[in-house]
Amino acid sequence: MTNWIKAANPLSTIVGVDEARAAARMSSVALWLSAAWGAVGFAWMMTNLERIQTAMSAAVAAQTEGQSAKAAAMANSLVANGAQTTLIFAGIIVAVQLVLGWYQWTRPNRYIPIIFLLLSAYALLTDVFGIVSAGGIAVEATVMNPAWRTIVGLVVVALCTLLHFAGLRGALNLDKTAG
């Protein structure tokens, strides 16, 4: 267990190929953790699909109030299947993360950690900025995004960012020792 803790630490010193491989595999752990969180979100959306669709329709109705009937009809057509489309994309993203996590585990490389470090850091920054600019988590809590999902999501994204950074350090170290 100590080796995994050391591998997950983005500031630890990497000595040898085995430690570098273990650190590079932290990006796989981050992808699987993110996929697990995505699966939780997928399940939550499945159980609340009707409520989400109703909330989306109400939001569109409020935003198109006072506009022409044509504009309102166009906006309603855009969200008619919005929740189902979001569900499909969420499932695809979970599947891609699982596959890329497996690939990074079996063939550690630097490209997957670079891409997902950038994506997770961007997600973390935009989430925090969104909460700060909205006035706090209580403002963010809606039918489509309850406060518990926001808080746990921030923790997962922050942890994944650190694990992808550790994975990148391990992958770069593997490149040095191989070349």
Coordinates of N, CA and C in Angstrom, one line a residue:
M1 N 0.8 -1.2 0.0 CA 0.0 0.0 0.0 C 0.9 1.3 0.0
T2 N 2.0 1.2 0.7 CA 2.8 2.4 0.7 C 3.4 2.7 -0.7
N3 N 3.6 1.7 -1.5 CA 4.1 2.0 -2.9 C 3.0 2.8 -3.7
W4 N 1.7 2.4 -3.5 CA 0.7 3.1 -4.2 C 0.5 4.5 -3.7
I5 N 0.7 4.7 -2.4 CA 0.6 6.1 -1.8 C 1.7 6.9 -2.4
K6 N 2.9 6.3 -2.4 CA 4.0 7.1 -3.0 C 3.8 7.3 -4.5
A7 N 3.3 6.4 -5.2 CA 3.0 6.6 -6.6 C 2.0 7.6 -6.9
A8 N 1.0 7.8 -6.0 CA 0.0 8.7 -6.2 C 0.4 10.1 -5.8
N9 N 1.5 10.2 -5.0 CA 2.0 11.5 -4.6 C 2.7 12.2 -5.7
P10 N 2.1 13.3 -6.2 CA 2.8 14.0 -7.4 C 4.1 14.7 -7.1
L11 N 4.4 14.8 -5.8 CA 5.7 15.4 -5.4 C 6.8 14.4 -4.9
S12 N 6.5 13.1 -4.9 CA 7.4 12.2 -4.5 C 8.5 11.9 -5.5
T13 N 9.7 11.5 -5.0 CA 10.8 11.2 -5.9 C 10.6 9.8 -6.5
I14 N 10.7 9.7 -7.8 CA 10.6 8.4 -8.5 C 11.9 7.8 -8.7
V15 N 12.1 6.6 -8.2 CA 13.4 5.9 -8.3 C 13.1 4.5 -9.0
G16 N 13.6 4.3 -10.2 CA 13.5 3.1 -10.9 C 12.3 3.0 -11.8
V17 N 12.3 1.9 -12.6 CA 11.2 1.7 -13.6 C 9.9 1.3 -12.9
D18 N 10.0 0.5 -11.9 CA 8.8 0.0 -11.2 C 8.0 1.2 -10.6
E19 N 8.7 2.1 -9.9 CA 8.1 3.2 -9.3 C 7.5 4.1 -10.4
A20 N 8.2 4.3 -11.5 CA 7.8 5.1 -12.6 C 6.5 4.5 -13.3
R21 N 6.5 3.2 -13.4 CA 5.3 2.5 -14.0 C 4.1 2.7 -13.1
A22 N 4.4 2.5 -11.8 CA 3.3 2.7 -10.8 C 2.7 4.1 -10.8
A23 N 3.6 5.1 -10.9 CA 3.2 6.5 -11.0 C 2.4 6.7 -12.3
A24 N 2.9 6.2 -13.4 CA 2.2 6.4 -14.7 C 0.8 5.7 -14.7
R25 N 0.7 4.7 -13.9 CA -0.6 4.0 -13.8 C -1.6 4.8 -13.0
M26 N -1.2 5.8 -12.2 CA -2.1 6.6 -11.5 C -3.1 7.4 -12.4
S27 N -2.6 7.6 -13.6 CA -3.6 8.2 -14.6 C -4.7 7.3 -14.9
S28 N -4.4 6.0 -14.9 CA -5.5 5.0 -15.1 C -6.4 5.0 -13.9
V29 N -5.9 5.1 -12.7 CA -6.7 5.1 -11.5 C -7.6 6.4 -11.6
A30 N -7.1 7.5 -12.0 CA -7.9 8.7 -12.1 C -9.0 8.6 -13.2
L31 N -8.7 7.9 -14.3 CA -9.7 7.7 -15.3 C -10.8 6.8 -14.8
W32 N -10.4 5.7 -14.0 CA -11.4 4.8 -13.5 C -12.3 5.5 -12.4
L33 N -11.6 6.3 -11.6 CA -12.3 7.1 -10.6 C -13.3 8.0 -11.2
S34 N -12.9 8.7 -12.3 CA -13.8 9.6 -13.0 C -14.9 8.9 -13.7
A35 N -14.6 7.7 -14.2 CA -15.7 6.9 -14.8 C -16.7 6.4 -13.8
A36 N -16.2 6.1 -12.6 CA -17.1 5.7 -11.5 C -18.0 6.8 -11.1
W37 N -17.4 8.0 -11.0 CA -18.2 9.2 -10.7 C -19.2 9.5 -11.8
G38 N -18.8 9.3 -13.0 CA -19.7 9.5 -14.2 C -20.8 8.5 -14.1
A39 N -20.5 7.2 -13.7 CA -21.6 6.2 -13.6 C -22.6 6.6 -12.5
V40 N -22.1 7.2 -11.4 CA -23.0 7.6 -10.4 C -23.9 8.7 -10.9
G41 N -23.3 9.7 -11.7 CA -24.1 10.7 -12.3 C -25.1 10.2 -13.3
F42 N -24.7 9.1 -14.1 CA -25.6 8.5 -15.0 C -26.8 7.9 -14.3
A43 N -26.5 7.1 -13.2 CA -27.6 6.5 -12.5 C -28.5 7.5 -11.9
W44 N -27.9 8.6 -11.3 CA -28.7 9.7 -10.8 C -29.7 10.3 -11.8
M45 N -29.1 10.5 -13.0 CA -29.9 11.1 -14.1 C -31.0 10.1 -14.5
M46 N -30.7 8.9 -14.6 CA -31.7 7.9 -15.0 C -32.9 7.9 -14.0
T47 N -32.6 8.0 -12.7 CA -33.7 8.0 -11.7 C -34.4 9.3 -11.7
N48 N -33.8 10.4 -12.2 CA -34.5 11.7 -12.1 C -34.7 12.3 -13.5
L49 N -34.8 11.4 -14.5 CA -34.9 11.9 -15.9 C -36.1 12.8 -16.1
E50 N -37.2 12.4 -15.6 CA -38.5 13.2 -15.8 C -38.4 14.5 -15.1
R51 N -37.9 14.6 -13.9 CA -37.7 15.9 -13.2 C -36.7 16.8 -13.9
I52 N -35.7 16.2 -14.5 CA -34.7 17.0 -15.2 C -35.3 17.6 -16.5
Q53 N -36.0 16.7 -17.2 CA -36.7 17.2 -18.4 C -37.7 18.3 -18.1
T54 N -38.4 18.2 -17.0 CA -39.4 19.2 -16.6 C -38.7 20.5 -16.3
A55 N -37.6 20.4 -15.5 CA -36.8 21.6 -15.2 C -36.2 22.3 -16.4
M56 N -35.8 21.5 -17.4 CA -35.2 22.1 -18.6 C -36.3 22.8 -19.4
S57 N -37.5 22.2 -19.5 CA -38.6 22.8 -20.2 C -39.1 24.1 -19.5
A58 N -39.1 24.1 -18.1 CA -39.5 25.3 -17.4 C -38.4 26.4 -17.6
A59 N -37.2 26.0 -17.6 CA -36.1 27.0 -17.9 C -36.3 27.7 -19.3
V60 N -36.5 26.8 -20.2 CA -36.7 27.4 -21.6 C -38.0 28.3 -21.7
A61 N -39.0 27.9 -21.0 CA -40.3 28.7 -21.0 C -40.0 30.0 -20.4
A62 N -39.2 30.1 -19.3 CA -38.9 31.3 -18.6 C -38.0 32.2 -19.5
Q63 N -37.1 31.6 -20.2 CA -36.2 32.4 -21.0 C -36.8 32.9 -22.3
T64 N -37.8 32.2 -22.8 CA -38.5 32.6 -24.1 C -39.7 33.4 -23.8
E65 N -40.0 33.7 -22.6 CA -41.2 34.5 -22.3 C -41.1 35.9 -22.9
G66 N -42.2 36.2 -23.6 CA -42.2 37.5 -24.3 C -41.6 37.5 -25.7
Q67 N -41.1 36.4 -26.1 CA -40.5 36.3 -27.5 C -41.6 35.7 -28.4
S68 N -41.2 35.7 -29.7 CA -42.2 35.3 -30.7 C -42.5 33.8 -30.5
A69 N -43.6 33.3 -31.0 CA -44.0 31.9 -30.9 C -43.0 31.0 -31.7
K70 N -42.4 31.6 -32.8 CA -41.4 30.8 -33.5 C -40.1 30.6 -32.7
A71 N -39.7 31.6 -32.0 CA -38.5 31.5 -31.2 C -38.7 30.5 -30.0
A72 N -39.9 30.6 -29.4 CA -40.2 29.7 -28.3 C -40.3 28.2 -28.8
A73 N -40.9 28.0 -30.0 CA -41.0 26.7 -30.5 C -39.6 26.1 -30.9
M74 N -38.7 27.0 -31.4 CA -37.3 26.6 -31.7 C -36.6 26.2 -30.4
A75 N -36.7 27.0 -29.4 CA -36.0 26.7 -28.1 C -36.6 25.4 -27.5
N76 N -37.9 25.2 -27.6 CA -38.5 24.0 -27.0 C -38.0 22.7 -27.8
S77 N -37.8 22.9 -29.1 CA -37.4 21.7 -29.9 C -35.9 21.4 -29.6
L78 N -35.1 22.3 -29.2 CA -33.8 22.1 -28.8 C -33.6 21.2 -27.5
V79 N -34.6 21.5 -26.6 CA -34.5 20.7 -25.3 C -35.5 19.6 -25.2
A80 N -36.2 19.3 -26.3 CA -37.2 18.2 -26.2 C -36.6 16.9 -25.8
N81 N -35.4 16.6 -26.3 CA -34.7 15.4 -26.0 C -33.4 15.6 -25.3
G82 N -33.3 16.8 -24.6 CA -32.0 17.2 -24.1 C -31.5 16.3 -23.0
A83 N -32.4 15.8 -22.1 CA -32.0 15.0 -21.0 C -31.5 13.6 -21.5
Q84 N -32.2 13.1 -22.5 CA -31.8 11.8 -23.1 C -30.5 11.9 -23.8
T85 N -30.3 13.0 -24.5 CA -29.1 13.2 -25.3 C -27.9 13.3 -24.3
T86 N -28.1 14.0 -23.2 CA -27.1 14.1 -22.2 C -26.8 12.8 -21.6
L87 N -27.8 12.0 -21.4 CA -27.6 10.6 -20.8 C -26.7 9.8 -21.8
I88 N -27.0 9.8 -23.1 CA -26.2 9.1 -24.0 C -24.8 9.5 -24.0
F89 N -24.5 10.8 -24.0 CA -23.1 11.3 -24.0 C -22.4 10.9 -22.7
A90 N -23.1 11.0 -21.6 CA -22.5 10.6 -20.3 C -22.1 9.1 -20.4
G91 N -22.9 8.2 -20.9 CA -22.6 6.8 -21.1 C -21.4 6.6 -22.0
I92 N -21.3 7.4 -23.0 CA -20.2 7.3 -24.0 C -18.9 7.7 -23.3
I93 N -19.0 8.8 -22.5 CA -17.8 9.3 -21.8 C -17.3 8.3 -20.8
V94 N -18.2 7.7 -20.0 CA -17.8 6.7 -19.1 C -17.1 5.5 -19.8
A95 N -17.6 5.0 -20.9 CA -17.0 3.9 -21.6 C -15.6 4.3 -22.1
V96 N -15.5 5.5 -22.7 CA -14.2 5.9 -23.2 C -13.2 6.0 -22.0
Q97 N -13.6 6.5 -20.9 CA -12.7 6.6 -19.7 C -12.2 5.2 -19.3
L98 N -13.1 4.3 -19.3 CA -12.8 2.9 -18.9 C -11.8 2.3 -19.8
V99 N -12.0 2.5 -21.1 CA -11.1 1.9 -22.1 C -9.7 2.6 -22.1
L100 N -9.7 3.9 -22.0 CA -8.4 4.6 -21.9 C -7.7 4.3 -20.6
G101 N -8.4 4.1 -19.5 CA -7.8 3.7 -18.3 C -7.1 2.3 -18.4
W102 N -7.8 1.4 -19.1 CA -7.2 0.1 -19.3 C -6.0 0.2 -20.2
Y103 N -6.0 1.0 -21.2 CA -4.9 1.2 -22.1 C -3.7 1.8 -21.4
Q104 N -4.0 2.8 -20.6 CA -2.9 3.5 -19.8 C -2.3 2.5 -18.8
W105 N -3.1 1.6 -18.3 CA -2.6 0.6 -17.3 C -1.7 -0.4 -18.0
T106 N -2.1 -0.8 -19.2 CA -1.3 -1.9 -19.9 C -0.1 -1.3 -20.7
R107 N -0.3 -0.1 -21.2 CA 0.8 0.5 -22.0 C 1.0 2.0 -21.5
P108 N 1.6 2.2 -20.4 CA 1.7 3.6 -19.9 C 2.4 4.5 -20.9
N109 N 1.8 5.6 -21.1 CA 2.4 6.6 -22.0 C 2.1 8.0 -21.5
R110 N 2.7 9.0 -22.1 CA 2.5 10.4 -21.6 C 1.4 11.1 -22.2
Y111 N 0.8 10.6 -23.3 CA -0.3 11.4 -24.0 C -1.6 11.4 -23.2
I112 N -2.0 10.3 -22.7 CA -3.2 10.2 -21.9 C -3.1 11.1 -20.6
P113 N -2.1 11.0 -19.9 CA -2.0 11.9 -18.7 C -2.0 13.4 -19.1
I114 N -1.3 13.7 -20.2 CA -1.2 15.1 -20.6 C -2.7 15.6 -20.9
I115 N -3.3 14.9 -21.7 CA -4.7 15.3 -22.2 C -5.6 15.4 -21.0
F116 N -5.6 14.4 -20.1 CA -6.6 14.4 -19.0 C -6.2 15.3 -17.9
L117 N -4.9 15.6 -17.8 CA -4.5 16.6 -16.8 C -5.0 17.9 -17.2
L118 N -4.9 18.2 -18.5 CA -5.4 19.5 -19.0 C -6.9 19.6 -18.8
L119 N -7.6 18.5 -19.2 CA -9.1 18.5 -19.1 C -9.5 18.6 -17.6
S120 N -8.9 17.8 -16.7 CA -9.4 17.9 -15.3 C -9.0 19.2 -14.7
A121 N -7.8 19.8 -15.0 CA -7.5 21.1 -14.4 C -8.5 22.1 -14.9
Y122 N -8.8 22.1 -16.2 CA -9.8 23.0 -16.8 C -11.2 22.8 -16.1
A123 N -11.6 21.6 -15.9 CA -12.9 21.3 -15.2 C -12.9 21.8 -13.8
L124 N -11.8 21.6 -13.1 CA -11.7 22.1 -11.7 C -11.8 23.6 -11.7
L125 N -11.0 24.3 -12.5 CA -11.0 25.8 -12.5 C -12.4 26.3 -12.9
T126 N -13.0 25.8 -13.9 CA -14.3 26.3 -14.3 C -15.4 26.0 -13.3
D127 N -15.3 24.8 -12.6 CA -16.3 24.5 -11.6 C -16.1 25.5 -10.4
V128 N -14.9 25.7 -10.0 CA -14.6 26.6 -8.9 C -15.1 28.1 -9.3
F129 N -14.7 28.5 -10.5 CA -15.1 29.8 -10.9 C -16.6 30.0 -11.0
G130 N -17.3 28.9 -11.5 CA -18.7 29.0 -11.5 C -19.4 29.1 -10.2
I131 N -18.8 28.4 -9.2 CA -19.4 28.5 -7.8 C -19.1 29.9 -7.2
V132 N -17.9 30.3 -7.4 CA -17.5 31.7 -6.9 C -18.4 32.8 -7.5
S133 N -18.5 32.7 -8.8 CA -19.2 33.8 -9.5 C -20.7 33.7 -9.3
A134 N -21.2 32.5 -9.0 CA -22.7 32.4 -8.7 C -23.0 32.7 -7.2
G135 N -22.0 32.9 -6.4 CA -22.3 33.3 -5.0 C -22.3 32.1 -4.1
G136 N -21.8 31.0 -4.5 CA -21.7 29.8 -3.6 C -22.5 28.6 -4.1
I137 N -22.2 27.5 -3.4 CA -22.9 26.2 -3.8 C -24.4 26.2 -3.6
A138 N -24.9 27.0 -2.6 CA -26.3 27.0 -2.4 C -27.0 27.6 -3.6
V139 N -26.4 28.5 -4.3 CA -27.0 29.1 -5.5 C -27.0 28.0 -6.6
E140 N -26.0 27.2 -6.6 CA -25.8 26.2 -7.7 C -26.8 25.0 -7.5
A141 N -27.3 24.8 -6.3 CA -28.1 23.7 -6.1 C -29.5 23.8 -6.8
T142 N -29.7 23.0 -7.8 CA -31.0 23.0 -8.5 C -31.5 21.6 -8.7
V143 N -32.6 21.4 -9.4 CA -33.1 20.1 -9.6 C -32.1 19.3 -10.5
M144 N -31.4 20.0 -11.4 CA -30.5 19.3 -12.3 C -29.1 19.1 -11.7
N145 N -28.8 19.8 -10.6 CA -27.5 19.7 -10.0 C -27.6 20.0 -8.5
P146 N -27.9 19.0 -7.7 CA -28.0 19.2 -6.3 C -26.6 19.5 -5.7
A147 N -26.6 20.1 -4.5 CA -25.4 20.5 -3.9 C -24.4 19.3 -3.6
W148 N -24.9 18.1 -3.3 CA -24.1 17.0 -3.0 C -23.3 16.6 -4.2
R149 N -23.9 16.7 -5.4 CA -23.2 16.3 -6.7 C -22.1 17.4 -6.9
T150 N -22.3 18.6 -6.6 CA -21.3 19.6 -6.8 C -20.1 19.4 -5.9
I151 N -20.4 19.2 -4.7 CA -19.3 19.0 -3.7 C -18.5 17.8 -4.0
V152 N -19.1 16.6 -4.2 CA -18.4 15.4 -4.4 C -17.7 15.5 -5.8
G153 N -18.3 16.1 -6.8 CA -17.7 16.3 -8.1 C -16.4 17.1 -8.0
L154 N -16.4 18.2 -7.1 CA -15.2 19.0 -6.9 C -14.1 18.1 -6.3
V155 N -14.4 17.3 -5.4 CA -13.4 16.5 -4.7 C -12.8 15.4 -5.7
V156 N -13.7 14.8 -6.5 CA -13.3 13.8 -7.5 C -12.4 14.5 -8.6
V157 N -12.8 15.7 -9.1 CA -12.0 16.3 -10.1 C -10.6 16.8 -9.5
A158 N -10.6 17.3 -8.3 CA -9.3 17.7 -7.7 C -8.4 16.5 -7.5
L159 N -9.0 15.4 -7.0 CA -8.2 14.1 -6.9 C -7.7 13.6 -8.2
C160 N -8.5 13.6 -9.2 CA -8.1 13.2 -10.5 C -7.0 14.1 -11.1
T161 N -7.1 15.4 -10.9 CA -6.1 16.3 -11.4 C -4.7 15.9 -10.8
L162 N -4.7 15.6 -9.5 CA -3.4 15.2 -8.8 C -2.9 13.9 -9.3
L163 N -3.9 13.0 -9.5 CA -3.4 11.6 -10.0 C -2.9 11.7 -11.4
H164 N -3.5 12.5 -12.3 CA -3.0 12.7 -13.6 C -1.7 13.3 -13.6
F165 N -1.5 14.3 -12.7 CA -0.1 14.9 -12.6 C 0.9 13.9 -12.2
A166 N 0.6 13.0 -11.2 CA 1.5 12.0 -10.8 C 1.7 11.0 -12.0
G167 N 0.6 10.7 -12.7 CA 0.8 9.8 -13.9 C 1.7 10.4 -15.0
L168 N 1.6 11.7 -15.2 CA 2.4 12.3 -16.2 C 3.9 12.3 -15.7
R169 N 4.1 12.5 -14.4 CA 5.5 12.4 -13.9 C 6.1 11.0 -14.1
G170 N 5.3 10.0 -13.8 CA 5.7 8.7 -14.0 C 5.9 8.3 -15.4
A171 N 5.1 8.7 -16.3 CA 5.2 8.4 -17.7 C 6.4 9.1 -18.3
L172 N 6.7 10.4 -17.9 CA 7.9 11.1 -18.4 C 9.1 10.4 -17.9
N173 N 9.1 9.9 -16.7 CA 10.2 9.2 -16.1 C 10.5 7.9 -16.8
L174 N 9.4 7.2 -17.2 CA 9.5 6.0 -18.0 C 10.1 6.3 -19.4
D175 N 9.7 7.4 -20.0 CA 10.3 7.8 -21.3 C 11.8 8.0 -21.1
K176 N 12.2 8.6 -20.0 CA 13.7 8.9 -19.8 C 14.5 7.6 -19.7
T177 N 13.9 6.7 -18.9 CA 14.6 5.4 -18.7 C 14.6 4.5 -19.9
A178 N 13.6 4.6 -20.7 CA 13.5 3.8 -21.9 C 14.4 4.4 -23.0
G179 N 14.6 5.7 -23.1 CA 15.3 6.3 -24.2 C 16.6 6.7 -23.7

